[in-house]
mmCIF file of C-alpha atoms in Angstrom:
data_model
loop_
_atom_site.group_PDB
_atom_site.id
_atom_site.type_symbol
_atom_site.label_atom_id
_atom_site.label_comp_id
_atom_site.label_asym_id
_atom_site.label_seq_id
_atom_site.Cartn_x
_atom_site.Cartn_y
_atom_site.Cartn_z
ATOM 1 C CA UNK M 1 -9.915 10.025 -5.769
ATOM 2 C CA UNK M 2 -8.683 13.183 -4.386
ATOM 3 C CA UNK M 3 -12.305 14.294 -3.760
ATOM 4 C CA UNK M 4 -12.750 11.232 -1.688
ATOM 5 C CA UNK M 5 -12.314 12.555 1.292
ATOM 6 C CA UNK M 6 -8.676 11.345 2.243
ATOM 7 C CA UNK M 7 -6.245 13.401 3.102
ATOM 8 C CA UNK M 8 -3.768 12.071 0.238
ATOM 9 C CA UNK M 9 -3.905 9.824 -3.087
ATOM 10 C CA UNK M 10 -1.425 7.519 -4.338
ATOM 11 C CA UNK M 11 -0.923 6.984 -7.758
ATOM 12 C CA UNK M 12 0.735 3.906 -10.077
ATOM 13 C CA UNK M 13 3.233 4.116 -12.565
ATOM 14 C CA UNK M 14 0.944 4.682 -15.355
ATOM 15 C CA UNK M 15 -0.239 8.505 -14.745
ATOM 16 C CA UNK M 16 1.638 12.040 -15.193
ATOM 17 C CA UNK M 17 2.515 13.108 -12.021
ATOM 18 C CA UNK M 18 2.056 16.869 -12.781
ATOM 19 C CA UNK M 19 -1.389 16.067 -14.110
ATOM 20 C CA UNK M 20 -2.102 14.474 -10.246
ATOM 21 C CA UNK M 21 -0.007 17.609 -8.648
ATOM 22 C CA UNK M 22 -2.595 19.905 -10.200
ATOM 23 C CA UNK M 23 -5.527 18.176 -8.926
ATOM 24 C CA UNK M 24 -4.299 17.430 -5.517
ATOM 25 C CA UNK M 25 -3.076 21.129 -5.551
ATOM 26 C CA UNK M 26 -6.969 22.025 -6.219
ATOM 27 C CA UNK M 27 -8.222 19.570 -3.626
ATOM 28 C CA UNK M 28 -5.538 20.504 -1.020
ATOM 29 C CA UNK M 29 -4.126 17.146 -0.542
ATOM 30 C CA UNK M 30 -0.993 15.109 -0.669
ATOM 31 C CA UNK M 31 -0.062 13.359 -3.442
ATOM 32 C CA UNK M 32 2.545 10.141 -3.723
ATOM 33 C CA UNK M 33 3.684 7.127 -5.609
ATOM 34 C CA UNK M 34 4.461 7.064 -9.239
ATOM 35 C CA UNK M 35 8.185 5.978 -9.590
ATOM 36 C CA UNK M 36 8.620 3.111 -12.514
ATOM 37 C CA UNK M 37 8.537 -0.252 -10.132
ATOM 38 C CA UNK M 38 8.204 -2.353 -13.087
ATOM 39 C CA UNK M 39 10.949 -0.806 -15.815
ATOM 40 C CA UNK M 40 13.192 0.532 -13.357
ATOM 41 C CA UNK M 41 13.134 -2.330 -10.617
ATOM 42 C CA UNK M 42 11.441 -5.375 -11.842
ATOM 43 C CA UNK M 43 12.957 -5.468 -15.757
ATOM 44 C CA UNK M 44 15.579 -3.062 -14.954
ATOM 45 C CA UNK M 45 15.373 -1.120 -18.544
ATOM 46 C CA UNK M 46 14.951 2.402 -16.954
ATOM 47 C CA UNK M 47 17.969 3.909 -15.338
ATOM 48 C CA UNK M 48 16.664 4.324 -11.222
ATOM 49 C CA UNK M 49 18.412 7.965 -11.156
ATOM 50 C CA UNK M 50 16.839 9.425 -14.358
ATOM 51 C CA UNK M 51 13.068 7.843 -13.363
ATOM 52 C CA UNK M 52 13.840 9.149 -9.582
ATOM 53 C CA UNK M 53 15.102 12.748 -11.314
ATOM 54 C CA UNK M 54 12.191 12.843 -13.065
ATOM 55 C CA UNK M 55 9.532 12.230 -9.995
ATOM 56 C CA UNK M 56 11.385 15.099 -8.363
ATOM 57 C CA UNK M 57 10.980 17.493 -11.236
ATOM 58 C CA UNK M 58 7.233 16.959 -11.821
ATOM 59 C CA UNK M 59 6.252 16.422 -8.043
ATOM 60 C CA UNK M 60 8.035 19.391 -6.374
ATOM 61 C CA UNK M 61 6.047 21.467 -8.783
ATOM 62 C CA UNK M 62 2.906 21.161 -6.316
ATOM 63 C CA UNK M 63 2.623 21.616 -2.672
ATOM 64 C CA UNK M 64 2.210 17.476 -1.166
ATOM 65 C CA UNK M 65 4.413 15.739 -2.977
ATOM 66 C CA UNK M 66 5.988 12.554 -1.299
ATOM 67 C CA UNK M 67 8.329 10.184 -2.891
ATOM 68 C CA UNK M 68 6.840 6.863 -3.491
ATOM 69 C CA UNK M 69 6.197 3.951 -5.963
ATOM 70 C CA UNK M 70 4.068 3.270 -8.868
ATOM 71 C CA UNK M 71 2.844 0.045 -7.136
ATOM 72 C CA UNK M 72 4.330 -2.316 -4.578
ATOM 73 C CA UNK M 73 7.351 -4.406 -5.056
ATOM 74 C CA UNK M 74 5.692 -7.860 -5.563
ATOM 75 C CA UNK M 75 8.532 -9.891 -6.535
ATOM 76 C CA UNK M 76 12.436 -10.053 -5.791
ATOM 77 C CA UNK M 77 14.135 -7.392 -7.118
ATOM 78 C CA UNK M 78 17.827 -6.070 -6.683
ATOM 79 C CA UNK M 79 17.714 -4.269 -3.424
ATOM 80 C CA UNK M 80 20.898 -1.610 -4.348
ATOM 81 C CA UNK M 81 18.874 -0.243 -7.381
ATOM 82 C CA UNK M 82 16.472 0.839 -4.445
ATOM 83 C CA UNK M 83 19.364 1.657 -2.721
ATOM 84 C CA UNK M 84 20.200 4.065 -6.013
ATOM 85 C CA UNK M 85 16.920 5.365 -5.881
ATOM 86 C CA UNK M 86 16.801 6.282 -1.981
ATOM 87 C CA UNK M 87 20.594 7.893 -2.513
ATOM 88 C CA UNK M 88 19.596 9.765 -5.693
ATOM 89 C CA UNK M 89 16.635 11.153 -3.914
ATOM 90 C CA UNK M 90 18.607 12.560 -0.685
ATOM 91 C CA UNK M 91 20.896 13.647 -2.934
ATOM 92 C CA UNK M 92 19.447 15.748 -4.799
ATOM 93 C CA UNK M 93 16.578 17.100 -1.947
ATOM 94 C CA UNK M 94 17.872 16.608 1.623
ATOM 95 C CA UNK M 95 21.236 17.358 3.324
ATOM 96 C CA UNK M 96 21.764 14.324 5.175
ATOM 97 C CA UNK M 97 22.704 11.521 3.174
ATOM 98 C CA UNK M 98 21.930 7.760 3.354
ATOM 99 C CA UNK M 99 25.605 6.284 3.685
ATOM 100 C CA UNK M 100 25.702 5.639 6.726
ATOM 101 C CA UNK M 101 24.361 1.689 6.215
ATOM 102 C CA UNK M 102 25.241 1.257 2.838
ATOM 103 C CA UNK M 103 28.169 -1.092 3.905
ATOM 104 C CA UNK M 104 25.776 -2.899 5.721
ATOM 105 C CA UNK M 105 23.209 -2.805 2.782
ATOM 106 C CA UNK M 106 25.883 -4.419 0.484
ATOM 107 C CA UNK M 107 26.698 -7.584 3.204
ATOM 108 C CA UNK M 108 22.757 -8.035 3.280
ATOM 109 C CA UNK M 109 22.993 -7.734 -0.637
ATOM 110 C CA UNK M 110 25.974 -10.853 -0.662
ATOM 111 C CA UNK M 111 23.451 -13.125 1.899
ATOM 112 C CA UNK M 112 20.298 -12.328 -0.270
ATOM 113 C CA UNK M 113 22.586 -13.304 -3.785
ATOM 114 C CA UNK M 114 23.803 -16.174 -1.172
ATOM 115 C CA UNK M 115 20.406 -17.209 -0.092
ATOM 116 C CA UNK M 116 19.075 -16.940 -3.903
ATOM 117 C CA UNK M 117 21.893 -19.609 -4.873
ATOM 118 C CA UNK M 118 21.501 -21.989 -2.100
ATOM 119 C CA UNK M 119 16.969 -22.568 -3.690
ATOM 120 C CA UNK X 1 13.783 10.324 8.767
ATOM 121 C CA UNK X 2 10.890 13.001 9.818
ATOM 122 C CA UNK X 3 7.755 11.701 10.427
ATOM 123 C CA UNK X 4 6.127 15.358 10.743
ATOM 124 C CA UNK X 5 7.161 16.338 7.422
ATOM 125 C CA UNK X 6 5.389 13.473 5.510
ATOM 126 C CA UNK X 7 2.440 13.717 7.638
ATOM 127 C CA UNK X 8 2.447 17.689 6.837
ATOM 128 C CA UNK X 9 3.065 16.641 3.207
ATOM 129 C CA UNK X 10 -0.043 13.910 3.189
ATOM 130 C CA UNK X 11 -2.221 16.660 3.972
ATOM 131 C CA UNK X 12 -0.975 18.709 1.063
ATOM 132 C CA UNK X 13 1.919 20.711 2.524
ATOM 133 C CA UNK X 14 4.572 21.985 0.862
ATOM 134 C CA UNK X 15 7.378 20.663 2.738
ATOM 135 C CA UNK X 16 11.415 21.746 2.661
ATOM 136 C CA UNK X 17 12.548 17.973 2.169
ATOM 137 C CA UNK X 18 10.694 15.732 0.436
ATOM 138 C CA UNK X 19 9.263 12.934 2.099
ATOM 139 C CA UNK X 20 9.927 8.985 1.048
ATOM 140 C CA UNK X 21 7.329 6.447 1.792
ATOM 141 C CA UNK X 22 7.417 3.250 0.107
ATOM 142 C CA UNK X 23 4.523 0.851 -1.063
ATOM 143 C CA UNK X 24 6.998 -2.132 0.277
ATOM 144 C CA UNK X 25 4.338 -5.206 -1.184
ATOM 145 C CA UNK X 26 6.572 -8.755 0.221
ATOM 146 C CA UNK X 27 9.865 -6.600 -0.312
ATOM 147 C CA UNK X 28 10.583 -7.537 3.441
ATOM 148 C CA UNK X 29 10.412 -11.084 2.701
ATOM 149 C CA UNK X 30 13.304 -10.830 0.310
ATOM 150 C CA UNK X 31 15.509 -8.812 2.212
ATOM 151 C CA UNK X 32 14.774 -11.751 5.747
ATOM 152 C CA UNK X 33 15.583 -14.312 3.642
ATOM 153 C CA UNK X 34 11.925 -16.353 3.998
ATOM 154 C CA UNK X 35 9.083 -17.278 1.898
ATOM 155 C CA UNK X 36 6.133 -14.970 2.012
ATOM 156 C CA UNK X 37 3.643 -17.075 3.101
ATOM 157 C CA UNK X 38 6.043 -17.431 5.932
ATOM 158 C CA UNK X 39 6.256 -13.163 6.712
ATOM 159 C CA UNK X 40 2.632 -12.523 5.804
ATOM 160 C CA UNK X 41 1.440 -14.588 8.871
ATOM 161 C CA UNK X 42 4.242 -14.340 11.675
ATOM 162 C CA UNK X 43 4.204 -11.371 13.678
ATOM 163 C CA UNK X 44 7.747 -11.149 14.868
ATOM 164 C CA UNK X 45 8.633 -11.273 10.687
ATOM 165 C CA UNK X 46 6.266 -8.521 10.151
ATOM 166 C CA UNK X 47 7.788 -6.212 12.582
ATOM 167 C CA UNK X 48 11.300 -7.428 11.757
ATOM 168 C CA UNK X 49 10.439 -6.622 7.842
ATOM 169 C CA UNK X 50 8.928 -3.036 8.980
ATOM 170 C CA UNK X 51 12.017 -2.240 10.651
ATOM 171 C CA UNK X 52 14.639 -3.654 8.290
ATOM 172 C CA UNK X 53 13.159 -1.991 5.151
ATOM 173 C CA UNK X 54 12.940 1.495 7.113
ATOM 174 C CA UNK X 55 16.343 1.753 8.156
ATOM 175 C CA UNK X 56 17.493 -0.051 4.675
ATOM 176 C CA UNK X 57 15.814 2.777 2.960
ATOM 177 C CA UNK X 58 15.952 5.174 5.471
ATOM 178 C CA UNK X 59 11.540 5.982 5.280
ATOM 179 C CA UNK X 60 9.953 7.997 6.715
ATOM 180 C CA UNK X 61 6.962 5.800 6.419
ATOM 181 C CA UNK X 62 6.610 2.560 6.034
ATOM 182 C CA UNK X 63 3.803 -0.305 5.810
ATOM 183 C CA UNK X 64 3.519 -2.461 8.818
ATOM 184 C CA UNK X 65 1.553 -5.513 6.242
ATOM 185 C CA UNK X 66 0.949 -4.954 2.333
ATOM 186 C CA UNK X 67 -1.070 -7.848 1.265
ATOM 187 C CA UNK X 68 -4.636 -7.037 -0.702
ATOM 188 C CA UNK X 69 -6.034 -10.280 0.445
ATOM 189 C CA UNK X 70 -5.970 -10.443 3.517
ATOM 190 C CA UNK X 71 -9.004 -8.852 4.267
ATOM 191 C CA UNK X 72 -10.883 -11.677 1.912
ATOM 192 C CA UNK X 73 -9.251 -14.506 3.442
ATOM 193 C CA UNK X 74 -10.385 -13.565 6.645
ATOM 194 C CA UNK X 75 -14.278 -13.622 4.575
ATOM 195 C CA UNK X 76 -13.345 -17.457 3.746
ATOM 196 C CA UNK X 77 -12.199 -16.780 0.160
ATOM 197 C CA UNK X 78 -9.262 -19.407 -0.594
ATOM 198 C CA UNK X 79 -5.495 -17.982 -1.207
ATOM 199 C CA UNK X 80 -2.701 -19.692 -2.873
ATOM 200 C CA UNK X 81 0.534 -18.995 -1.769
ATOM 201 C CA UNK X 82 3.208 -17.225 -4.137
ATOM 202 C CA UNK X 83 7.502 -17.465 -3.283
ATOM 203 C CA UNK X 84 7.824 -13.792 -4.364
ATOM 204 C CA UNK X 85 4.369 -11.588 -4.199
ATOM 205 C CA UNK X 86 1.258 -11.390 -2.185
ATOM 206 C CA UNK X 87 -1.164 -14.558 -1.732
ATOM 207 C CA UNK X 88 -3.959 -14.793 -4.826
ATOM 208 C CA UNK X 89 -8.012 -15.352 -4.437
ATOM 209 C CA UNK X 90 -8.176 -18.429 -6.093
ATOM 210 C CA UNK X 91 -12.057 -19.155 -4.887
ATOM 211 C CA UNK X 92 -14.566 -17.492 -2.352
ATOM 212 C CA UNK X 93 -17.906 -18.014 -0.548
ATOM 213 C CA UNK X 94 -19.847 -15.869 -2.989
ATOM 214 C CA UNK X 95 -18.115 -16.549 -6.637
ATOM 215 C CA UNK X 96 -20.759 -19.209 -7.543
ATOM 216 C CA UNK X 97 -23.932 -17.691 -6.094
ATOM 217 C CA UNK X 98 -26.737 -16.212 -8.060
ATOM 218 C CA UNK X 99 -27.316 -12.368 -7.503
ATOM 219 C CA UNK X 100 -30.466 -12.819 -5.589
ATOM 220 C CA UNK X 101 -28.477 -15.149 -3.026
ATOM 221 C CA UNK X 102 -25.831 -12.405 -2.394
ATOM 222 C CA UNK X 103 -27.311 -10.893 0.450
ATOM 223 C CA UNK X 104 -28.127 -14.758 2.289
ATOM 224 C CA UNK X 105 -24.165 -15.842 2.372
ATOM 225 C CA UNK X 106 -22.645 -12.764 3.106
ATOM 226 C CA UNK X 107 -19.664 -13.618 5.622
ATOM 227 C CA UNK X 108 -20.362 -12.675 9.137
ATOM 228 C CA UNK X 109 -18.316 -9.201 10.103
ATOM 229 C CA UNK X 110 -14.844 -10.358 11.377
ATOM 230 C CA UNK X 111 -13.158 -8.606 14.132
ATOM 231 C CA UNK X 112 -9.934 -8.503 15.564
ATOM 232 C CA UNK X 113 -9.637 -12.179 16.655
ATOM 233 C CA UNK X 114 -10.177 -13.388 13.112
ATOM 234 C CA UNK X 115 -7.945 -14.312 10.513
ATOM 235 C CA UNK X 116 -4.541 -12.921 10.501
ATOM 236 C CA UNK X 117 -5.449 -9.935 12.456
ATOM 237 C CA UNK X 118 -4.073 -11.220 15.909
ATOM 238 C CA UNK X 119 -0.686 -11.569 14.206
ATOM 239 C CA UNK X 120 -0.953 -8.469 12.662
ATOM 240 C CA UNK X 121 -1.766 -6.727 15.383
ATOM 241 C CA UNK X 122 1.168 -8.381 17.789
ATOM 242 C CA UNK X 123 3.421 -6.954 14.508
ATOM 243 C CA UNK X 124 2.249 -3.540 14.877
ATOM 244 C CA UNK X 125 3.115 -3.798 19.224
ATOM 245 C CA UNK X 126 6.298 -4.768 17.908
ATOM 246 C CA UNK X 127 7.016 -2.456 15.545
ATOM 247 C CA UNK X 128 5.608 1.018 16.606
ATOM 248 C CA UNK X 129 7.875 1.514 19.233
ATOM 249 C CA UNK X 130 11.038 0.446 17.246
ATOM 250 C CA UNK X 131 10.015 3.320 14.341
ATOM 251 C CA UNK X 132 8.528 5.225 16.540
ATOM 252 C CA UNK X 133 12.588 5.901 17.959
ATOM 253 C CA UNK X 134 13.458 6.515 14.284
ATOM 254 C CA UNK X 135 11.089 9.077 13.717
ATOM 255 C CA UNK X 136 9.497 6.608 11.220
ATOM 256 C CA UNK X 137 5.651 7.007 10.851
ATOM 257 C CA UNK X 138 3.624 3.245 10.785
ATOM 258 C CA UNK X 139 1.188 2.707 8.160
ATOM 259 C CA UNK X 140 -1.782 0.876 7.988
ATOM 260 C CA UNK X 141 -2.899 -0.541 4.723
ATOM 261 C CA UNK X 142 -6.259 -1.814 4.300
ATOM 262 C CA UNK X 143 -8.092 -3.101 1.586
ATOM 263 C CA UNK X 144 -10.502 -1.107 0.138
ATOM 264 C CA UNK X 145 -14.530 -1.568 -0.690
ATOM 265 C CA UNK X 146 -14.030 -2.542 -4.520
ATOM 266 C CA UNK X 147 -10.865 -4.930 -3.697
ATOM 267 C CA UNK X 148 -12.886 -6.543 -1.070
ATOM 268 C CA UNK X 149 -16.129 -6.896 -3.200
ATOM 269 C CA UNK X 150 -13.953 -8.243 -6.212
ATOM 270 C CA UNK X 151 -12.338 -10.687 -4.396
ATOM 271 C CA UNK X 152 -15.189 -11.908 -2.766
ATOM 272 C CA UNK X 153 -17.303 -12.124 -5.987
ATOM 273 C CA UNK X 154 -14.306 -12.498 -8.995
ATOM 274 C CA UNK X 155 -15.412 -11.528 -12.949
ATOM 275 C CA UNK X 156 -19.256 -11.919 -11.498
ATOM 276 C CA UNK X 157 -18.937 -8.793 -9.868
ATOM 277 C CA UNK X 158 -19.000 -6.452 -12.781
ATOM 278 C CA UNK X 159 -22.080 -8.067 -14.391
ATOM 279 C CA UNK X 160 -23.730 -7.861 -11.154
ATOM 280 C CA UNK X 161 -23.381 -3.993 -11.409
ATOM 281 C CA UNK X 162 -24.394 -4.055 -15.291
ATOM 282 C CA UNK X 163 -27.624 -6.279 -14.579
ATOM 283 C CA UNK X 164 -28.528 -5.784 -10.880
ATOM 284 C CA UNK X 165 -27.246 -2.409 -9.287
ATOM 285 C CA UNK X 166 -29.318 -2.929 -6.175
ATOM 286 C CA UNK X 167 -27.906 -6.293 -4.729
ATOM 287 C CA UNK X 168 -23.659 -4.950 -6.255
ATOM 288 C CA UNK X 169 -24.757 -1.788 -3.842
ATOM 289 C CA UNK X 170 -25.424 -3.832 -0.701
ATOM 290 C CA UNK X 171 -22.128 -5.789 -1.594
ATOM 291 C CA UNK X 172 -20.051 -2.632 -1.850
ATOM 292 C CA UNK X 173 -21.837 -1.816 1.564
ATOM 293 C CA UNK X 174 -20.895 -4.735 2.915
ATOM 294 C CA UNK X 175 -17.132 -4.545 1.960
ATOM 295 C CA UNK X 176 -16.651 -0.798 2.755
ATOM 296 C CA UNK X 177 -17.973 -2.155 6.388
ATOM 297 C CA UNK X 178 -14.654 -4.473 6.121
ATOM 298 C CA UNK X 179 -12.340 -1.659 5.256
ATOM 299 C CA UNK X 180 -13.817 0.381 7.832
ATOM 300 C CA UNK X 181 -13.074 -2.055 10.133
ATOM 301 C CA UNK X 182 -9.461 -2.596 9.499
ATOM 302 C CA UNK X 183 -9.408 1.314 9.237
ATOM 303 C CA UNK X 184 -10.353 1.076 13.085
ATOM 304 C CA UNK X 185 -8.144 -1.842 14.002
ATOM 305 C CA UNK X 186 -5.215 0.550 12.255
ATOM 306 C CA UNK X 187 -5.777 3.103 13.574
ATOM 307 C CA UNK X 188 -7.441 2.558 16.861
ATOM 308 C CA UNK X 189 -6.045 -0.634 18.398
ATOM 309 C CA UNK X 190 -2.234 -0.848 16.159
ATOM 310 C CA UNK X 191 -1.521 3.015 16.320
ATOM 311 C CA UNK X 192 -0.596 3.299 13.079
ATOM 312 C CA UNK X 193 0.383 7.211 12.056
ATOM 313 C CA UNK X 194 -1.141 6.332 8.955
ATOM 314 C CA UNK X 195 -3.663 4.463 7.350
ATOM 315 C CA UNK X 196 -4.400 4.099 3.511
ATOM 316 C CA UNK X 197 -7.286 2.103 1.607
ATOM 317 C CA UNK X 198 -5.381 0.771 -0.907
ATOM 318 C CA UNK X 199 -8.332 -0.106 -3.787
ATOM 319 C CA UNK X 200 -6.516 -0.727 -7.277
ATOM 320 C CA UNK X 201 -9.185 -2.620 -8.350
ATOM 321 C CA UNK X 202 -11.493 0.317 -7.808
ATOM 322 C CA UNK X 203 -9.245 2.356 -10.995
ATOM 323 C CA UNK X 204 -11.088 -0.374 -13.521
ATOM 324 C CA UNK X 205 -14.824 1.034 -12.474
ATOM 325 C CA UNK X 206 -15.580 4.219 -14.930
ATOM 326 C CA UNK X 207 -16.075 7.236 -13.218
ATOM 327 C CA UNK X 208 -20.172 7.278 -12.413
ATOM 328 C CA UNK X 209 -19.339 3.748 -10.690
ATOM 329 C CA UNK X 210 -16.386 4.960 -9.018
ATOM 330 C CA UNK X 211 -19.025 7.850 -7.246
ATOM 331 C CA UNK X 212 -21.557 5.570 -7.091
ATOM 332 C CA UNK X 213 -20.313 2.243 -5.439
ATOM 333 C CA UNK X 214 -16.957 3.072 -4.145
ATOM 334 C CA UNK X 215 -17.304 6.929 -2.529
ATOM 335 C CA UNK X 216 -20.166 6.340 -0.090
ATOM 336 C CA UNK X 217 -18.326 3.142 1.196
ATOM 337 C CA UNK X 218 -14.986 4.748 2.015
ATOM 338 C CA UNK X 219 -16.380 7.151 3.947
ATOM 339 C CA UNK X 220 -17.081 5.648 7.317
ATOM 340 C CA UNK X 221 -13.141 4.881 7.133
ATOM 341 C CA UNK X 222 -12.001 7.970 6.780
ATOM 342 C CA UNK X 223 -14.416 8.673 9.535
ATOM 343 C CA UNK X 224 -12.419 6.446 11.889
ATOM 344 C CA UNK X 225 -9.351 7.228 10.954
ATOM 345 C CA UNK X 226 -9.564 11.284 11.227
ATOM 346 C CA UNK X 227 -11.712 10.440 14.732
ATOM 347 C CA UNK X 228 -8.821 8.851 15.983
ATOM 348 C CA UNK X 229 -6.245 11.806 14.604
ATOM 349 C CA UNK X 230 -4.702 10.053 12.116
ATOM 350 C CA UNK X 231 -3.603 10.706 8.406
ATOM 351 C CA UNK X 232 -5.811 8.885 5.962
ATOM 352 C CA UNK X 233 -4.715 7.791 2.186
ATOM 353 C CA UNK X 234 -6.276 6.292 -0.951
ATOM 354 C CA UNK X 235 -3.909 4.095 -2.918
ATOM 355 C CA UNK X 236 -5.158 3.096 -6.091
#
């Protein structure tokens, strides 16, 4: 994959991330993806800020490192564990922090849980 | 949100913060309230969806349509409709033929007027603008030359490659024309920053078929996409 010819490779939930750092650190290109969708989203038996703490460790090891998920979100999960996820990430890399929605986030949460109850 | 930063990081940067770009799947569809079959195919959703999950999450990337099947439904292969996740091949145009008829029924090339693609591509006027004031890069995600070939095929497809290489090689060649041309319709008529081939199926090939049938048919997409100066990306 990284010798494809694309500039970057994403990965599922299933491979070591700094086993994919190294080789897209010998191929020159980005790297992404990774995070446990199905434990930590979909079943919800991974805590989001140890999984997230985790991706941060291994990836920022190699040069091309996004944030990103092990595979797309393909059923309904609870949007503030993303939430959790996006938060712990900022958090622990970037100055500026997501709150600035968050009380939004949690109205959209109560019409989702609404919506959910009305099917 | 820094668009620069995770296009410097795609090309295998190191980068001060790091970037966040989400495979979304029908996440949008949750967070609108509506059935996917309803998002997948209305344009003003799409955008809507783009734009709601990237300043939910605050991205700084995010997928303008994440559906593997769209790309074979366009080929006439039959969907059915999920509440929650992406549409499912449930028959195509090719699943019953012999080998030897492969190359007779091949679909005729679509182009932007087929399918989904004008709805798509009414999402992606809608959106790019809206992220593109956020600083929000827009990614194109197209299906890649195994996805394509196994959807068009099903189970058949891996005997074909056991018992005749030949006609599974102008099949592959045949779907890596399809991603190459939603690589060009992503990248040269939506915009998008980004554009990934996103070929899961492709990880179930051992390596020697991997090089053989699924390299040399992702190569006139990346073509198009660094032509038209944008940042290409293999999901799998």
């Amino acid at each position: 994959m990284a010798g494809s010819g694309a500039h970057s490779i994403a990965i599922d939930e299933c491979m070591a991330l700094s086993y994919v750092g190294e080789i897209a650190q010998d191929y020159h290109v980005g790297f992404l993806g990774n995070f446990h969708v199905t434990t930590a989203l979909f079943e919800e038996t991974e805590e989001v800020t140890a999984d997230v703490q985790r991706c941060i460790d291994e990836g920022t090891r190699f040069p091309g490192y996004v944030f990103g998920l092990g595979g797309p979100l393909t059923q309904h999960i609870n949007p503030s564990r993303l939430d959790t996820a996006v938060t712990t990430l900022f958090h622990q890399t970037r100055s500026r922090q997501p709150t600035s929605s968050f009380t939004e986030n949690h109205s959209l949460d109560e019409a989702i849980v609404q919506k959910k109850d009305e099917r | 949100m820094a668009k620069d930063h995770l296009l410097r990081a795609l090309h295998g940067e190191r980068v001060v913060q790091i970037p966040w770009l989400p495979h979304i799947g029908t996440h949008a569809a949750q967070l609108l309230g509506v059935s996917t079959q309803h998002y997948l195919q209305d344009a003003d959703l799409l955008a809507r969806g783009a734009v709601l999950c990237a300043d939910r999450y605050h991205c700084d990337g995010i997928p303008l349509l994440d559906d593997p099947s769209m790309e074979a439904m366009t080929l006439g292969c039959t969907a059915h409709w999920s509440d929650q996740g992406p549409p499912s091949i449930v028959s195509s145009p090719l699943s019953m033929l012999s080998t030897e008829q492969l190359s007779e029924y091949l679909p005729p090339l679509p182009d932007e007027t087929t399918g989904r693609w004008p709805a798509v591509i009414a999402a992606g006027a809608l959106a790019k603008p809206e992220l593109g004031q956020r600083n929000v890069a827009l990614v194109g995600v197209a299906a890649g030359p195994c996805t394509i070939a196994y959807q068009l095929r099903g189970m058949r497809l891996f005997a074909d490659l056991f018992r005749n290489p030949d006609l599974a090689s102008q099949l592959f060649a045949y779907a890596g024309q399809i991603s190459a041309l939603s690589a060009r319709i992503y990248a040269e008529i939506i915009g998008c920053d980004i554009v990934a081939i996103n070929d899961t199926p492709a990880t179930m090939l051992q390596p020697a078929y991997f090089r053989q049938y699924v390299l040399p048919n992702l190569q006139a997409a990346w073509q198009i996409i660094h032509g038209a100066g944008k940042t290409s990306s293999l999901w799998a």
